[in-house]
Short mmCIF file of C-alpha atoms in Angstrom, two decimals:
data_model
loop_
_atom_site.label_atom_id
_atom_site.label_comp_id
_atom_site.label_asym_id
_atom_site.label_seq_id
_atom_site.Cartn_x
_atom_site.Cartn_y
_atom_site.Cartn_z
CA MET A 1 -23.69 -128.44 -81.05
CA ALA A 2 -25.58 -128.87 -77.64
CA PRO A 3 -28.91 -127.80 -77.48
CA LEU A 4 -29.98 -124.56 -75.65
CA THR A 5 -31.39 -124.70 -72.62
CA ILE A 6 -31.26 -121.16 -71.34
CA SER A 7 -34.44 -119.50 -71.09
CA ALA A 8 -35.27 -116.39 -72.92
CA ALA A 9 -35.71 -114.89 -69.55
CA ASP A 10 -31.96 -115.48 -68.49
CA GLU A 11 -30.68 -114.99 -71.48
CA LYS A 12 -32.19 -111.45 -71.50
CA ARG A 13 -30.95 -110.68 -68.10
CA VAL A 14 -27.42 -111.36 -68.75
CA LYS A 15 -27.54 -109.85 -71.89
CA ALA A 16 -28.25 -106.80 -70.03
CA LEU A 17 -24.86 -107.66 -67.83
CA GLY A 18 -23.06 -107.47 -71.67
CA PHE A 19 -22.85 -111.21 -71.94
CA LEU A 20 -24.23 -112.19 -75.86
CA SER A 21 -25.40 -115.85 -76.49
CA ASN A 22 -23.04 -117.48 -78.87
CA LYS A 23 -25.19 -118.63 -81.28
CA GLY A 24 -26.26 -122.63 -81.33
CA THR A 25 -24.98 -123.28 -77.73
CA ASP A 26 -25.24 -122.60 -74.03
CA ASN A 27 -21.97 -120.56 -74.16
CA PHE A 28 -21.53 -116.45 -74.02
CA SER A 29 -19.23 -113.76 -75.38
CA GLY A 30 -18.59 -111.63 -72.52
CA ARG A 31 -18.47 -107.89 -73.18
CA ILE A 32 -15.76 -106.14 -71.10
CA ILE A 33 -15.70 -102.40 -71.26
CA THR A 34 -12.80 -100.20 -72.15
CA VAL A 35 -11.66 -96.38 -72.18
CA ASN A 36 -11.63 -95.89 -76.00
CA GLY A 37 -9.63 -99.25 -76.28
CA LYS A 38 -7.00 -98.73 -73.44
CA ILE A 39 -6.32 -101.30 -70.78
CA THR A 40 -3.08 -101.45 -68.73
CA ALA A 41 -0.89 -104.59 -68.94
CA ALA A 42 -2.09 -106.08 -65.67
CA GLN A 43 -5.62 -105.84 -67.04
CA GLN A 44 -4.72 -107.60 -70.41
CA LYS A 45 -3.04 -110.35 -68.52
CA CYS A 46 -5.82 -110.78 -66.40
CA ILE A 47 -8.64 -111.20 -69.30
CA GLY A 48 -6.09 -114.01 -70.48
CA GLU A 49 -6.06 -115.73 -67.73
CA ALA A 50 -10.22 -115.58 -67.71
CA ALA A 51 -10.50 -116.63 -70.84
CA GLU A 52 -8.57 -119.84 -70.27
CA LYS A 53 -10.25 -120.08 -66.97
CA PHE A 54 -13.93 -119.46 -67.74
CA GLY A 55 -14.17 -119.29 -71.85
CA ASN A 56 -12.42 -121.27 -74.65
CA GLY A 57 -9.37 -118.97 -74.47
CA ILE A 58 -10.67 -117.06 -77.38
CA VAL A 59 -10.53 -112.96 -77.08
CA THR A 60 -12.07 -110.49 -79.73
CA PHE A 61 -12.07 -107.35 -80.02
CA THR A 62 -15.31 -105.06 -81.26
CA THR A 63 -15.51 -101.97 -83.30
CA ARG A 64 -16.55 -100.10 -80.55
CA LEU A 65 -13.16 -100.80 -79.07
CA THR A 66 -14.70 -103.38 -76.62
CA ILE A 67 -13.09 -106.65 -75.63
CA GLU A 68 -14.94 -109.95 -75.77
CA VAL A 69 -13.92 -113.14 -74.31
CA GLN A 70 -16.02 -116.11 -75.93
CA GLY A 71 -17.05 -119.39 -74.99
CA ILE A 72 -18.24 -118.61 -71.14
CA PRO A 73 -21.01 -120.85 -69.64
CA TYR A 74 -24.13 -119.82 -68.38
CA ASP A 75 -22.97 -120.63 -64.79
CA LYS A 76 -19.68 -119.11 -65.21
CA ILE A 77 -20.99 -115.65 -65.71
CA GLU A 78 -20.72 -114.47 -61.84
CA ASP A 79 -17.28 -116.04 -61.66
CA PHE A 80 -16.12 -114.52 -64.80
CA ARG A 81 -16.88 -110.85 -63.36
CA ALA A 82 -16.10 -111.50 -60.21
CA TYR A 83 -12.59 -112.33 -61.49
CA ILE A 84 -11.98 -109.49 -64.11
CA ALA A 85 -13.08 -107.10 -61.08
CA LYS A 86 -10.30 -107.88 -59.50
CA GLU A 87 -8.47 -105.63 -62.33
CA GLY A 88 -11.16 -103.14 -62.07
CA LEU A 89 -12.92 -104.15 -65.21
CA VAL A 90 -16.39 -104.97 -66.02
CA THR A 91 -18.91 -106.03 -68.46
CA GLY A 92 -21.80 -104.19 -70.66
CA GLY A 93 -21.88 -102.18 -73.57
CA THR A 94 -25.54 -103.78 -74.47
CA GLY A 95 -28.96 -102.45 -74.49
CA SER A 96 -30.86 -98.86 -75.31
CA LEU A 97 -27.95 -96.69 -73.83
CA VAL A 98 -25.37 -94.86 -74.19
CA ARG A 99 -22.66 -96.61 -75.35
CA PRO A 100 -18.83 -96.95 -74.67
CA VAL A 101 -17.19 -94.09 -76.76
CA VAL A 102 -14.47 -94.65 -79.36
CA ALA A 103 -11.96 -92.28 -80.64
CA CYS A 104 -8.64 -92.39 -82.72
CA LYS A 105 -5.25 -91.59 -82.03
CA GLY A 106 -5.41 -88.06 -82.25
CA THR A 107 -3.61 -86.76 -79.25
CA THR A 108 -0.43 -88.48 -80.36
CA CYS A 109 -1.17 -88.87 -84.31
CA GLN A 110 0.76 -85.69 -86.28
CA TYR A 111 -2.75 -84.71 -87.77
CA GLY A 112 -4.43 -84.83 -84.21
CA LEU A 113 -6.37 -81.29 -83.59
CA LEU A 114 -7.54 -82.17 -79.96
CA ASP A 115 -6.71 -84.58 -77.51
CA SER A 116 -8.95 -87.63 -78.08
CA PHE A 117 -7.51 -89.64 -75.33
CA GLY A 118 -8.43 -87.29 -73.04
CA LEU A 119 -11.63 -86.34 -74.44
CA SER A 120 -12.96 -89.54 -74.86
CA GLU A 121 -12.48 -90.32 -71.20
CA GLU A 122 -14.35 -87.21 -69.93
CA ILE A 123 -17.31 -88.35 -72.33
CA HIS A 124 -16.73 -92.05 -71.03
CA GLU A 125 -16.81 -91.04 -67.42
CA ARG A 126 -19.69 -88.07 -68.18
CA PHE A 127 -22.07 -90.21 -70.27
CA TYR A 128 -21.39 -93.76 -70.77
CA GLU A 129 -20.74 -93.96 -66.64
CA GLY A 130 -23.05 -91.13 -65.99
CA TYR A 131 -25.92 -92.09 -68.01
CA ARG A 132 -25.66 -95.66 -67.43
CA THR A 133 -28.94 -96.24 -66.14
CA VAL A 134 -30.89 -93.81 -68.59
CA LYS A 135 -32.81 -95.79 -70.79
CA LEU A 136 -33.22 -94.41 -74.59
CA PRO A 137 -35.51 -95.00 -77.46
CA HIS A 138 -31.95 -97.00 -78.90
CA LYS A 139 -28.35 -97.39 -78.84
CA PHE A 140 -26.42 -94.28 -78.69
CA LYS A 141 -23.12 -93.92 -80.17
CA ILE A 142 -20.40 -91.39 -79.92
CA ALA A 143 -17.33 -91.14 -81.87
CA VAL A 144 -14.31 -88.42 -81.24
CA GLY A 145 -12.01 -87.87 -84.43
CA GLY A 146 -9.04 -85.99 -83.88
CA CYS A 147 -8.79 -84.21 -87.17
CA PRO A 148 -10.98 -84.16 -90.67
CA ASN A 149 -9.47 -87.38 -91.74
CA ASN A 150 -12.34 -89.11 -90.17
CA CYS A 151 -10.64 -92.31 -89.01
CA VAL A 152 -13.13 -93.24 -86.89
CA LYS A 153 -16.31 -92.11 -89.14
CA PRO A 154 -17.80 -89.49 -86.28
CA ASP A 155 -20.16 -88.38 -88.85
CA LEU A 156 -21.86 -92.44 -89.47
CA ASN A 157 -22.10 -91.88 -85.29
CA ASP A 158 -25.25 -90.82 -83.60
CA LEU A 159 -23.20 -87.70 -82.38
CA GLY A 160 -19.29 -87.45 -83.78
CA ILE A 161 -17.13 -84.79 -82.89
CA ILE A 162 -14.06 -83.71 -85.23
CA GLY A 163 -10.87 -81.39 -84.13
CA GLN A 164 -10.80 -78.20 -85.93
CA ARG A 165 -8.10 -75.87 -86.58
CA ILE A 166 -9.43 -72.73 -87.93
CA PRO A 167 -6.70 -70.88 -90.31
CA GLU A 168 -6.07 -67.04 -89.11
CA PHE A 169 -5.60 -65.84 -92.88
CA ASP A 170 -3.97 -62.04 -92.80
CA GLU A 171 -4.75 -60.39 -96.11
CA ASP A 172 -1.86 -57.90 -95.54
CA CYS A 173 0.99 -60.33 -95.10
CA CYS A 174 0.23 -61.91 -98.66
CA ASN A 175 2.27 -61.57 -101.63
CA GLY A 176 0.03 -63.49 -103.91
CA CYS A 177 3.15 -65.68 -104.87
CA LYS A 178 3.11 -67.05 -108.03
CA LYS A 179 3.95 -70.45 -106.26
CA CYS A 180 1.79 -70.17 -103.18
CA SER A 181 3.06 -72.50 -100.42
CA VAL A 182 -0.45 -72.68 -98.66
CA GLU A 183 -1.79 -73.65 -101.66
CA ALA A 184 0.16 -76.19 -102.33
CA ALA A 185 0.21 -77.76 -98.50
CA CYS A 186 -4.02 -77.22 -98.87
CA PRO A 187 -5.07 -81.12 -99.18
CA VAL A 188 -8.50 -79.92 -100.25
CA GLY A 189 -7.80 -77.76 -102.85
CA ALA A 190 -9.66 -74.56 -100.55
CA ALA A 191 -6.44 -72.08 -100.88
CA LYS A 192 -6.00 -70.52 -104.47
CA VAL A 193 -4.41 -67.42 -105.33
CA VAL A 194 -6.76 -65.49 -107.18
CA ASP A 195 -5.68 -62.09 -108.54
CA GLY A 196 -2.91 -62.07 -106.80
CA ILE A 197 -4.19 -62.41 -103.25
CA LEU A 198 -4.87 -65.96 -101.55
CA GLU A 199 -8.40 -66.63 -101.02
CA ILE A 200 -9.94 -69.59 -98.75
CA ASP A 201 -13.17 -71.14 -99.60
CA GLN A 202 -15.17 -71.52 -96.20
CA ASP A 203 -17.33 -73.89 -97.80
CA VAL A 204 -14.42 -76.29 -99.35
CA CYS A 205 -12.13 -75.67 -96.39
CA ASN A 206 -12.63 -78.56 -93.43
CA ASN A 207 -10.37 -76.79 -90.78
CA CYS A 208 -7.44 -79.54 -91.27
CA GLY A 209 -4.87 -76.84 -89.83
CA ARG A 210 -2.05 -77.90 -92.26
CA CYS A 211 -1.93 -74.56 -94.04
CA VAL A 212 -0.82 -72.81 -90.91
CA GLY A 213 2.65 -71.70 -90.57
CA LYS A 214 3.07 -72.61 -94.26
CA CYS A 215 3.07 -69.00 -95.59
CA HIS A 216 6.56 -67.74 -96.17
CA PHE A 217 5.40 -64.24 -95.56
CA ASP A 218 3.62 -65.13 -92.03
CA ALA A 219 0.22 -64.50 -93.45
CA ILE A 220 -1.55 -67.78 -91.68
CA GLU A 221 0.58 -67.85 -88.64
CA ASP A 222 -1.71 -69.42 -86.24
CA GLY A 223 -5.28 -71.21 -86.14
CA SER A 224 -8.32 -71.40 -83.73
CA TYR A 225 -9.04 -74.95 -82.28
CA GLY A 226 -12.21 -76.12 -82.18
CA TYR A 227 -14.63 -78.94 -82.23
CA LYS A 228 -16.94 -79.87 -84.99
CA ILE A 229 -20.20 -81.77 -84.28
CA TYR A 230 -22.07 -84.17 -86.46
CA ILE A 231 -25.21 -85.42 -85.46
CA GLY A 232 -27.62 -87.98 -86.65
CA GLY A 233 -25.00 -90.53 -88.00
CA ARG A 234 -25.66 -94.41 -88.70
CA TRP A 235 -24.30 -97.09 -90.23
CA GLY A 236 -25.66 -100.76 -90.55
CA LYS A 237 -28.59 -102.00 -92.37
CA LYS A 238 -29.62 -98.62 -93.26
CA VAL A 239 -26.90 -96.13 -93.05
CA ALA A 240 -27.40 -92.18 -92.89
CA GLN A 241 -24.41 -89.75 -93.01
CA GLY A 242 -24.28 -87.44 -89.87
CA GLN A 243 -25.33 -83.36 -90.25
CA ALA A 244 -22.98 -80.87 -88.96
CA LEU A 245 -23.88 -78.21 -86.71
CA SER A 246 -23.51 -74.73 -88.17
CA ARG A 247 -21.50 -73.24 -85.38
CA VAL A 248 -17.64 -74.89 -84.41
CA PHE A 249 -17.00 -74.93 -80.86
CA THR A 250 -14.11 -73.21 -79.59
CA SER A 251 -14.85 -74.39 -75.75
CA LYS A 252 -14.56 -77.69 -74.92
CA GLU A 253 -17.29 -77.39 -72.14
CA GLU A 254 -19.43 -76.10 -74.83
CA ALA A 255 -19.16 -79.17 -76.60
CA LEU A 256 -19.75 -81.44 -74.16
CA ASP A 257 -22.76 -79.73 -73.20
CA VAL A 258 -24.10 -80.07 -76.51
CA ILE A 259 -23.67 -83.96 -76.47
CA GLU A 260 -25.65 -83.81 -73.13
CA LYS A 261 -28.25 -81.70 -74.80
CA ALA A 262 -28.52 -84.49 -77.77
CA ILE A 263 -29.09 -87.22 -75.68
CA LEU A 264 -31.78 -85.64 -73.52
CA LEU A 265 -33.33 -84.68 -76.96
CA PHE A 266 -33.32 -88.04 -78.38
CA ARG A 267 -34.61 -89.52 -74.77
CA GLU A 268 -37.30 -86.67 -74.86
CA GLN A 269 -38.34 -86.87 -78.50
CA GLY A 270 -37.36 -89.80 -80.06
CA GLN A 271 -39.72 -92.62 -80.02
CA THR A 272 -38.93 -96.32 -78.55
CA GLY A 273 -36.96 -98.40 -81.11
CA GLU A 274 -36.00 -95.44 -83.52
CA ARG A 275 -32.27 -94.42 -83.88
CA PHE A 276 -31.45 -90.76 -83.44
CA ALA A 277 -31.35 -90.37 -87.45
CA LYS A 278 -34.56 -91.09 -87.84
CA THR A 279 -35.54 -88.96 -84.70
CA ILE A 280 -33.85 -85.81 -86.08
CA GLU A 281 -35.48 -86.64 -90.01
CA ARG A 282 -38.92 -87.00 -87.92
CA ILE A 283 -38.97 -83.36 -86.32
CA GLY A 284 -36.37 -81.69 -88.32
CA PHE A 285 -32.86 -81.11 -88.64
CA GLU A 286 -33.02 -77.10 -88.35
CA ASN A 287 -35.45 -77.82 -85.16
CA VAL A 288 -33.12 -80.14 -83.45
CA GLU A 289 -30.28 -77.69 -84.30
CA LYS A 290 -32.25 -74.66 -82.60
CA GLN A 291 -32.52 -76.88 -79.51
CA LEU A 292 -29.05 -78.10 -79.18
CA LEU A 293 -27.90 -74.14 -79.51
CA ALA A 294 -30.18 -73.04 -76.54
CA ASN A 295 -30.43 -74.37 -73.17
CA ASP A 296 -33.66 -75.27 -72.53
CA LEU A 297 -32.93 -79.13 -72.72
CA LEU A 298 -30.10 -79.01 -69.98
CA ASP A 299 -32.20 -76.44 -67.51
CA ARG A 300 -35.39 -79.44 -67.98
CA LYS A 301 -32.73 -81.96 -67.12
CA GLN A 302 -34.23 -83.73 -64.38
CA GLU A 303 -37.57 -83.98 -65.66
CA ILE A 304 -36.45 -85.16 -68.41
CA LEU A 305 -34.42 -87.98 -66.41
CA ASP A 306 -37.31 -88.41 -64.36
CA ALA A 307 -39.84 -89.28 -67.05
CA LYS A 308 -41.01 -93.11 -67.22
CA LEU A 309 -39.79 -93.50 -70.82
CA HIS A 310 -38.49 -96.39 -73.35
CA LEU A 311 -38.96 -98.76 -70.48
CA THR A 312 -38.27 -101.36 -73.32
CA GLY A 313 -35.81 -99.68 -75.89
CA GLY A 314 -34.80 -100.81 -79.61
CA ALA A 315 -31.24 -102.13 -79.47
CA ALA A 316 -31.23 -105.68 -79.52
CA CYS A 317 -27.69 -106.21 -78.88
#
């Protein structure tokens, strides 16, 4: 392999642009941002052409649904960026910032309980784009899951949203059937007929909504849609499972505000170099939840954003 000739300062500069050094070479992988993995056919064609013109022809996909083109020489980085810009593509997704959102295919999935495509686009615009210059203690990852199947592991992200459908049970319509269709439909065993009446164990029910419409006597005709929010998840060398806030939010705007409050809290109260999970552990989950359910953080938003904090964050990639 060729000896390294790029200075540490230059490597740091291009890393901030989304170019990560290919170990043992003078070449880089250019990280192209997608909105939850979605690109057009024209953009896909452009990426392929750019990989052949400026890289080694290899295109890879990251776990965060971004795209990396390998083998780009340092002196071709700006040419590469200009080429993909023709199709509205940009590089980035590194540093101690809000990272590109990931989401499942809940919009089209049979189990989806929310528009994960639409919601992830709103999160991308408001928090990845809107907060792109806001330095944080470390990276901040957001995931949107369309249902409690947790395919994108929302509870292992700094903040995760899971679609909900809370069953509306009318006990007066229940006939206490010996073979209950709701009990049979429940995948987690939360619904059981006890002493001739259906009971739903709220500690077990995950609001997957699969019981809705299953009762032959219309005991569960409908369910309320909502957003369950987990905070403090993390995977890597140290794994932490996020904890759910005590409320299920039925307003999308309210759920989006909670995301913003979490980012503001992390910026203000997190220590440089620590992940959000560590911040929550250090100051207490109940303390954090109380702040996320109140409005003080949004009221002080500009003050928090103007503060000179985390000039050197903890994210290494």
